[in-house]
Structures are given as C-alpha cells and as structure tokens.
mmCIF file of C-alpha atoms and ligand atoms in Angstrom:
data_model
loop_
_atom_site.group_PDB
_atom_site.id
_atom_site.type_symbol
_atom_site.label_atom_id
_atom_site.label_comp_id
_atom_site.label_asym_id
_atom_site.label_seq_id
_atom_site.Cartn_x
_atom_site.Cartn_y
_atom_site.Cartn_z
ATOM 1 C CA MET A 134 0.000 0.000 0.000
ATOM 2 C CA ILE A 135 1.256 3.473 -0.896
ATOM 3 C CA ARG A 136 1.670 5.482 2.290
ATOM 4 C CA GLN A 137 2.525 8.968 1.051
ATOM 5 C CA ASN A 138 1.082 11.582 -1.272
ATOM 6 C CA LEU A 139 3.145 14.682 -2.072
ATOM 7 C CA HIS A 140 0.925 16.326 -4.670
ATOM 8 C CA CYS A 141 -2.401 17.930 -3.788
ATOM 9 C CA HIS A 142 -4.046 21.346 -3.785
ATOM 10 C CA THR A 143 -6.166 23.417 -1.417
ATOM 11 C CA THR A 144 -8.171 26.630 -1.226
ATOM 12 C CA PHE A 145 -4.817 28.483 -1.375
ATOM 13 C CA ASP A 146 -4.859 27.678 -5.121
ATOM 14 C CA ASP A 147 -7.473 25.825 -7.195
ATOM 15 C CA GLY A 148 -8.329 23.117 -4.668
ATOM 16 C CA ALA A 149 -11.767 22.840 -3.060
ATOM 17 C CA ASP A 150 -10.775 22.093 0.531
ATOM 18 C CA SER A 151 -8.586 23.622 3.228
ATOM 19 C CA PRO A 152 -5.118 22.289 4.050
ATOM 20 C CA GLU A 153 -6.516 20.964 7.332
ATOM 21 C CA ALA A 154 -9.265 19.030 5.517
ATOM 22 C CA MET A 155 -6.668 17.495 3.190
ATOM 23 C CA VAL A 156 -4.462 16.428 6.107
ATOM 24 C CA LEU A 157 -7.439 14.885 7.934
ATOM 25 C CA ALA A 158 -8.432 13.016 4.747
ATOM 26 C CA ALA A 159 -4.881 11.712 4.381
ATOM 27 C CA GLU A 160 -4.870 10.526 7.978
ATOM 28 C CA ARG A 161 -8.231 8.772 7.480
ATOM 29 C CA ALA A 162 -6.884 7.103 4.329
ATOM 30 C CA GLY A 163 -4.029 5.591 6.341
ATOM 31 C CA LEU A 164 -1.172 7.648 4.889
ATOM 32 C CA ARG A 165 1.910 8.108 7.051
ATOM 33 C CA SER A 166 2.674 11.502 5.517
ATOM 34 C CA ILE A 167 1.064 14.110 3.326
ATOM 35 C CA GLY A 168 2.588 16.931 1.336
ATOM 36 C CA ILE A 169 0.516 19.798 0.014
ATOM 37 C CA SER A 170 1.980 21.317 -3.155
ATOM 38 C CA LEU A 171 0.989 24.923 -3.731
ATOM 39 C CA HIS A 172 0.588 26.112 -7.313
ATOM 40 C CA CYS A 173 3.432 28.613 -7.521
ATOM 41 C CA PRO A 174 2.287 32.238 -7.911
ATOM 42 C CA ILE A 175 2.357 33.347 -11.576
ATOM 43 C CA PRO A 176 1.428 36.936 -12.472
ATOM 44 C CA GLY A 177 -2.039 37.032 -14.087
ATOM 45 C CA GLU A 178 -2.887 33.422 -13.146
ATOM 46 C CA ASP A 179 -4.473 33.965 -9.724
ATOM 47 C CA ASP A 180 -7.606 32.006 -10.713
ATOM 48 C CA TRP A 181 -5.700 28.720 -10.325
ATOM 49 C CA CYS A 182 -2.349 29.674 -8.782
ATOM 50 C CA CYS A 183 -1.734 31.024 -5.310
ATOM 51 C CA ALA A 184 -1.867 34.827 -5.213
ATOM 52 C CA ALA A 185 1.645 36.096 -4.413
ATOM 53 C CA GLU A 186 0.439 37.902 -1.297
ATOM 54 C CA GLN A 187 -1.060 34.644 0.047
ATOM 55 C CA GLU A 188 2.128 32.595 -0.151
ATOM 56 C CA GLY A 189 3.310 33.638 3.322
ATOM 57 C CA ALA A 190 -0.035 32.666 4.855
ATOM 58 C CA PHE A 191 0.223 29.246 3.167
ATOM 59 C CA LEU A 192 3.688 28.657 4.635
ATOM 60 C CA ASP A 193 2.442 29.714 8.103
ATOM 61 C CA THR A 194 -0.613 27.436 7.823
ATOM 62 C CA MET A 195 1.527 24.472 6.827
ATOM 63 C CA ARG A 196 4.010 25.041 9.660
ATOM 64 C CA ALA A 197 1.112 25.118 12.141
ATOM 65 C CA LEU A 198 -0.374 21.895 10.711
ATOM 66 C CA HIS A 199 3.045 20.210 10.860
ATOM 67 C CA GLU A 200 3.184 20.970 14.608
ATOM 68 C CA ARG A 201 -0.440 20.146 15.300
ATOM 69 C CA PHE A 202 -0.407 16.745 13.621
ATOM 70 C CA ALA A 203 3.028 15.657 14.939
ATOM 71 C CA GLY A 204 2.811 12.035 16.088
ATOM 72 C CA ARG A 205 -0.308 11.412 13.968
ATOM 73 C CA ILE A 206 0.735 12.091 10.380
ATOM 74 C CA GLU A 207 3.747 13.936 8.993
ATOM 75 C CA VAL A 208 2.805 17.109 7.145
ATOM 76 C CA PHE A 209 5.103 18.531 4.486
ATOM 77 C CA CYS A 210 4.939 21.859 2.717
ATOM 78 C CA GLY A 211 5.570 21.590 -1.019
ATOM 79 C CA LEU A 212 5.438 23.724 -4.123
ATOM 80 C CA GLU A 213 4.294 22.846 -7.631
ATOM 81 C CA TYR A 214 6.545 25.105 -9.657
ATOM 82 C CA ASP A 215 5.562 25.938 -13.245
ATOM 83 C CA LEU A 216 8.172 26.717 -15.874
ATOM 84 C CA ARG A 217 6.294 29.907 -16.702
ATOM 85 C CA ALA A 218 6.747 31.222 -13.151
ATOM 86 C CA ASP A 219 10.375 32.022 -13.979
ATOM 87 C CA ARG A 220 11.305 32.794 -10.393
ATOM 88 C CA ARG A 221 14.915 33.244 -9.473
ATOM 89 C CA SER A 222 14.437 32.175 -5.880
ATOM 90 C CA VAL A 223 11.692 30.399 -3.981
ATOM 91 C CA PRO A 224 10.915 30.387 -0.260
ATOM 92 C CA PRO A 225 12.029 27.386 1.788
ATOM 93 C CA TYR A 226 9.617 24.639 0.817
ATOM 94 C CA ASP A 227 10.254 21.063 1.980
ATOM 95 C CA TYR A 228 10.309 19.851 -1.638
ATOM 96 C CA ILE A 229 9.427 21.154 -5.105
ATOM 97 C CA ILE A 230 7.557 19.502 -7.973
ATOM 98 C CA GLY A 231 8.416 20.918 -11.398
ATOM 99 C CA SER A 232 5.617 21.055 -13.975
ATOM 100 C CA CYS A 233 4.774 22.552 -17.331
ATOM 101 C CA HIS A 234 1.114 23.602 -17.737
ATOM 102 C CA PHE A 235 1.524 25.916 -20.748
ATOM 103 C CA LEU A 236 2.754 25.588 -24.293
ATOM 104 C CA ALA A 237 2.894 28.589 -26.614
ATOM 105 C CA ASP A 238 -0.498 30.342 -26.429
ATOM 106 C CA HIS A 239 -2.366 27.602 -24.601
ATOM 107 C CA ALA A 240 -2.791 25.823 -21.291
ATOM 108 C CA VAL A 241 -2.038 22.127 -21.768
ATOM 109 C CA ASP A 242 -4.708 20.754 -19.427
ATOM 110 C CA ASN A 243 -7.411 23.395 -19.105
ATOM 111 C CA THR A 244 -10.072 22.167 -21.565
ATOM 112 C CA MET A 245 -10.230 19.648 -24.390
ATOM 113 C CA ALA A 246 -10.924 22.480 -26.859
ATOM 114 C CA GLU A 247 -7.757 24.233 -25.757
ATOM 115 C CA ALA A 248 -5.774 20.985 -26.057
ATOM 116 C CA GLU A 249 -7.025 20.707 -29.656
ATOM 117 C CA ALA A 250 -6.180 24.353 -30.355
ATOM 118 C CA LEU A 251 -2.677 23.700 -29.091
ATOM 119 C CA ILE A 252 -2.209 20.851 -31.570
ATOM 120 C CA ALA A 253 -3.599 23.036 -34.368
ATOM 121 C CA GLN A 254 -1.084 25.741 -33.485
ATOM 122 C CA PHE A 255 1.816 23.312 -33.968
ATOM 123 C CA GLY A 256 0.333 21.524 -37.001
ATOM 124 C CA SER A 257 0.321 17.952 -35.633
ATOM 125 C CA PRO A 258 0.248 16.083 -32.304
ATOM 126 C CA ASP A 259 3.829 14.911 -32.787
ATOM 127 C CA TRP A 260 5.098 18.433 -33.374
ATOM 128 C CA ALA A 261 3.179 19.698 -30.368
ATOM 129 C CA ALA A 262 4.738 16.872 -28.321
ATOM 130 C CA GLU A 263 8.221 17.810 -29.519
ATOM 131 C CA ALA A 264 7.530 21.418 -28.551
ATOM 132 C CA TYR A 265 6.358 20.279 -25.108
ATOM 133 C CA PHE A 266 9.007 17.742 -24.138
ATOM 134 C CA GLY A 267 11.943 19.851 -25.363
ATOM 135 C CA PRO A 268 11.506 22.785 -22.952
ATOM 136 C CA LEU A 269 10.449 20.423 -20.164
ATOM 137 C CA THR A 270 14.096 19.393 -19.877
ATOM 138 C CA ALA A 271 14.813 22.881 -18.487
ATOM 139 C CA LEU A 272 13.653 21.397 -15.169
ATOM 140 C CA ALA A 273 16.914 19.433 -15.164
ATOM 141 C CA GLY A 274 18.826 22.647 -14.468
ATOM 142 C CA PHE A 275 16.729 23.614 -11.445
ATOM 143 C CA ASP A 276 18.476 21.881 -8.539
ATOM 144 C CA GLU A 277 15.719 22.561 -5.990
ATOM 145 C CA ILE A 278 13.222 20.532 -8.021
ATOM 146 C CA SER A 279 13.021 16.902 -6.907
ATOM 147 C CA ILE A 280 9.964 15.621 -8.779
ATOM 148 C CA VAL A 281 8.826 15.972 -12.391
ATOM 149 C CA GLY A 282 5.063 16.546 -12.274
ATOM 150 C CA HIS A 283 2.754 14.704 -14.706
ATOM 151 C CA LEU A 284 5.415 14.130 -17.387
ATOM 152 C CA ASP A 285 2.910 13.507 -20.215
ATOM 153 C CA LEU A 286 0.132 15.878 -19.129
ATOM 154 C CA LEU A 287 -0.516 16.313 -22.858
ATOM 155 C CA THR A 288 -2.423 13.029 -22.828
ATOM 156 C CA LYS A 289 -4.943 14.085 -20.159
ATOM 157 C CA TYR A 290 -7.857 13.866 -22.640
ATOM 158 C CA ASN A 291 -6.605 10.857 -24.590
ATOM 159 C CA GLU A 292 -9.191 8.390 -23.306
ATOM 160 C CA ARG A 293 -12.086 10.593 -24.478
ATOM 161 C CA ARG A 294 -10.344 11.680 -27.669
ATOM 162 C CA PRO A 295 -7.017 10.124 -28.720
ATOM 163 C CA LEU A 296 -5.141 13.355 -29.406
ATOM 164 C CA TYR A 297 -1.609 11.964 -28.937
ATOM 165 C CA ASP A 298 -0.064 8.625 -29.890
ATOM 166 C CA ALA A 299 2.605 7.708 -27.316
ATOM 167 C CA SER A 300 3.883 4.931 -29.592
ATOM 168 C CA SER A 301 4.556 7.178 -32.586
ATOM 169 C CA PRO A 302 8.339 7.438 -33.185
ATOM 170 C CA LEU A 303 8.478 11.239 -33.037
ATOM 171 C CA TYR A 304 6.446 11.429 -29.832
ATOM 172 C CA ARG A 305 8.395 8.599 -28.246
ATOM 173 C CA ASP A 306 11.806 10.032 -29.175
ATOM 174 C CA ALA A 307 10.904 13.454 -27.745
ATOM 175 C CA ALA A 308 9.537 11.963 -24.518
ATOM 176 C CA PHE A 309 12.448 9.532 -24.094
ATOM 177 C CA ALA A 310 15.007 12.310 -24.640
ATOM 178 C CA ALA A 311 13.346 14.460 -21.965
ATOM 179 C CA MET A 312 13.161 11.518 -19.564
ATOM 180 C CA GLU A 313 16.809 10.669 -20.069
ATOM 181 C CA ARG A 314 17.967 14.250 -19.410
ATOM 182 C CA LEU A 315 15.752 14.624 -16.356
ATOM 183 C CA ASN A 316 16.715 11.216 -14.997
ATOM 184 C CA ALA A 317 20.411 12.007 -15.474
ATOM 185 C CA ALA A 318 19.805 15.130 -13.372
ATOM 186 C CA GLY A 319 18.438 12.917 -10.581
ATOM 187 C CA LYS A 320 14.779 13.877 -10.902
ATOM 188 C CA ILE A 321 12.017 11.590 -9.641
ATOM 189 C CA PHE A 322 9.000 11.037 -11.926
ATOM 190 C CA GLU A 323 5.525 10.956 -10.462
ATOM 191 C CA ILE A 324 2.825 8.553 -11.468
ATOM 192 C CA ASN A 325 -0.105 10.959 -11.321
ATOM 193 C CA THR A 326 -3.732 9.883 -10.808
ATOM 194 C CA GLY A 327 -5.261 13.369 -10.858
ATOM 195 C CA ALA A 328 -7.185 12.931 -14.098
ATOM 196 C CA ILE A 329 -8.967 9.872 -12.626
ATOM 197 C CA SER A 330 -10.547 11.796 -9.743
ATOM 198 C CA ARG A 331 -11.590 14.523 -12.170
ATOM 199 C CA GLY A 332 -13.253 12.005 -14.473
ATOM 200 C CA TRP A 333 -11.046 12.425 -17.541
ATOM 201 C CA ARG A 334 -9.223 9.126 -17.356
ATOM 202 C CA THR A 335 -9.553 5.658 -15.884
ATOM 203 C CA THR A 336 -5.786 5.102 -15.823
ATOM 204 C CA PRO A 337 -2.901 7.078 -14.324
ATOM 205 C CA TYR A 338 -0.167 8.645 -16.410
ATOM 206 C CA PRO A 339 2.672 8.504 -17.632
ATOM 207 C CA ALA A 340 1.885 6.025 -20.400
ATOM 208 C CA PRO A 341 3.232 2.481 -19.920
ATOM 209 C CA GLU A 342 5.546 2.973 -22.934
ATOM 210 C CA LEU A 343 7.286 5.790 -21.074
ATOM 211 C CA LEU A 344 7.326 4.065 -17.688
ATOM 212 C CA ARG A 345 8.877 0.903 -19.131
ATOM 213 C CA ARG A 346 11.638 2.991 -20.687
ATOM 214 C CA LEU A 347 12.108 4.879 -17.420
ATOM 215 C CA GLN A 348 12.493 1.615 -15.564
ATOM 216 C CA GLU A 349 15.082 0.404 -18.107
ATOM 217 C CA ILE A 350 17.246 3.491 -17.545
ATOM 218 C CA GLY A 351 17.088 3.137 -13.765
ATOM 219 C CA GLY A 352 14.565 5.944 -13.212
ATOM 220 C CA ARG A 353 12.853 6.573 -9.907
ATOM 221 C CA ILE A 354 9.126 7.105 -9.345
ATOM 222 C CA CYS A 355 6.780 8.375 -6.680
ATOM 223 C CA ILE A 356 2.988 8.102 -6.630
ATOM 224 C CA CYS A 357 0.805 11.197 -6.303
ATOM 225 C CA SER A 358 -2.918 11.873 -6.555
ATOM 226 C CA ASP A 359 -2.744 15.581 -7.495
ATOM 227 C CA ALA A 360 -6.008 15.741 -5.509
ATOM 228 C CA HIS A 361 -8.002 18.972 -5.705
ATOM 229 C CA SER A 362 -10.467 17.860 -3.010
ATOM 230 C CA ALA A 363 -10.290 15.776 0.150
ATOM 231 C CA ASP A 364 -12.288 12.892 -1.318
ATOM 232 C CA GLY A 365 -9.608 12.330 -3.975
ATOM 233 C CA ILE A 366 -6.653 12.201 -1.614
ATOM 234 C CA VAL A 367 -5.596 8.640 -2.560
ATOM 235 C CA CYS A 368 -7.776 8.233 -5.658
ATOM 236 C CA GLY A 369 -6.288 5.698 -8.085
ATOM 237 C CA PHE A 370 -3.382 4.677 -5.847
ATOM 238 C CA GLU A 371 -4.023 0.964 -6.353
ATOM 239 C CA ALA A 372 -4.104 1.454 -10.121
ATOM 240 C CA ALA A 373 -0.877 3.478 -9.944
ATOM 241 C CA GLU A 374 0.878 0.778 -7.969
ATOM 242 C CA ALA A 375 -0.360 -1.890 -10.402
ATOM 243 C CA LEU A 376 0.860 0.205 -13.354
ATOM 244 C CA ALA A 377 4.275 0.679 -11.746
ATOM 245 C CA ARG A 378 4.631 -3.037 -11.030
ATOM 246 C CA SER A 379 3.549 -3.970 -14.557
ATOM 247 C CA CYS A 380 6.330 -1.728 -15.900
ATOM 248 C CA GLY A 381 8.947 -3.460 -13.756
ATOM 249 C CA PHE A 382 9.212 -1.132 -10.754
ATOM 250 C CA THR A 383 9.558 -2.777 -7.352
ATOM 251 C CA GLU A 384 9.806 0.370 -5.225
ATOM 252 C CA TYR A 385 8.704 3.991 -5.043
ATOM 253 C CA GLN A 386 10.351 7.035 -3.526
ATOM 254 C CA VAL A 387 9.251 8.491 -0.204
ATOM 255 C CA PHE A 388 10.200 11.915 1.158
ATOM 256 C CA ASP A 389 11.254 11.758 4.816
ATOM 257 C CA GLY A 390 11.694 15.435 5.598
ATOM 258 C CA ARG A 391 15.339 15.569 4.497
ATOM 259 C CA GLY A 392 15.447 13.647 1.259
ATOM 260 C CA PHE A 393 14.003 10.771 -0.719
ATOM 261 C CA ARG A 394 14.491 7.095 -0.007
ATOM 262 C CA PRO A 395 13.099 4.012 -1.737
ATOM 263 C CA GLU A 396 10.316 1.976 -0.223
ATOM 264 C CA PRO A 397 9.303 -1.410 -1.659
ATOM 265 C CA PHE A 398 5.729 -1.925 -2.830
HETATM 266 ZN ZN1 LIG B 48 0.046 20.321 -12.346
HETATM 267 ZN ZN1 LIG B 49 -1.003 19.768 -9.261
#
C-alpha cells in the first residue's frame, strides 16, 4: 500500500478544501505523511495559482499543521513550480515539484478544446509533443526541483479523444530524450492519478511505454494523486501501484523530511 502523497491542492490555489481538511483526509486514508503542493504564484494566473500575497499565509498554515499533527501524520509543505513562473528564488519549501502547464499560447490541461487548439497551433500532435518535451528538460537545471510533475500531461484527454499517440516514433523520441535528461539530473518522476478523480481518465499517467523505458534506464518514481479535493486524496493509488509493477518497478520514492528514499511496494 502506498503510504505517502506529495501532490495535492487546497483553497490556497485551485483546490476545493482547506489544508486541514486534506491532512485529515490523508490521515483517514491511512497515509503516514502528506505533502501539500501549492501552485506557484504566476502573475495574471491567480484564478488557479496562489496569489503572491497569500504565499506567506500558506507557509504559516503548513508550519502550524506540521506541529499540530506531529505524532499522527507527517505534514510537508511543497510547491508545484511551473516553468512559466520564472522565479529566481523560492521560499524554503520542503520539496518542489516541477511542472509545465503551458505551451505557446495555450494551457495544456485546461479544456479539451484548448488541447485541440494547441495541436492546431503546432500543425500535428507529434510536433506539439516535440515542442512540449523539449523545454520540459529545463527542469533538469533547477536543482531545488526533486519531482517531475505529470510528465505527459498532454495526454490528459486521450481516453475521451485520442489526441496523442505515445507509440509514434516522433512522440516517443521526444519523450524519451526528456526523460533521459531529467533522470540524469536525478529527478524523480511521479505517477499521477489526478485525471482519474476529475473524471477524464480511468488510468494514471505517464503512459506504460514511457514508464517501461524509465524503468530500463534506472529511473525513480513516486505516486501522487494531485487531488483537488479531500475525497480524492488517494484516488487511483491501487491502479498506480499496479501500473508501476507492470512496468517493472519494485519500489517507489518516499520523502522523509530531508530527502528521498526508496520503499518497496
Ligand atoms: Zn500540475
Ligand atoms: Zn497539481
């Protein structure tokens, strides 16, 4: 059983529930530790990111929850950094997830129509994928980032409408190249179940093709729900573990307050 979730959101960004409600849900679900990952402030994106002036209050809230729940469940304070944030320094978070939610003029995962517009802008799904996975490797140069968030977020809508083909050579080469660079930089890749709780998918991502390759090159994984409400705190964790095992993984990474260590399934 997976005993940690490091990726979820609260009313400080686009989540539905308070940090306290998320911690209580994690405790009820039997997790040993929970990390809340704030959407990094981005100018003009306050509808889904934390407003810059609220970041201090988030850090204070998380410190208080860490103290209050000591001995019951470990509470960590994380950040989901977006490449568009372009911040030179970040406050002292326990850990940072690095993600890419935008490509050219469009959000990658906002609506299906926008995902289609994104492909139209690049001329084909493969070219859009190349344009996505190339810049994603910039996360390799950001030492404070430990985890690569939802590596193939592009495929969020694939079960409803197959927009991308993860087995096409161009797509695969672009994704593999990004994975290899990020893995060489020591990044951990999350298996993300967030699209399951939001009803877009029945399976976690990354795609098995990518996870098998990641396993072959000695990559490390963690398992995260990217929950935006308390009822999704461990949504899809059994499916994520089954996916990881089917791709050859025997362990996942757990954050212990100082660093990451492997834990067997
Ligand atoms: Zn994200
Ligand atoms: Zn997230």
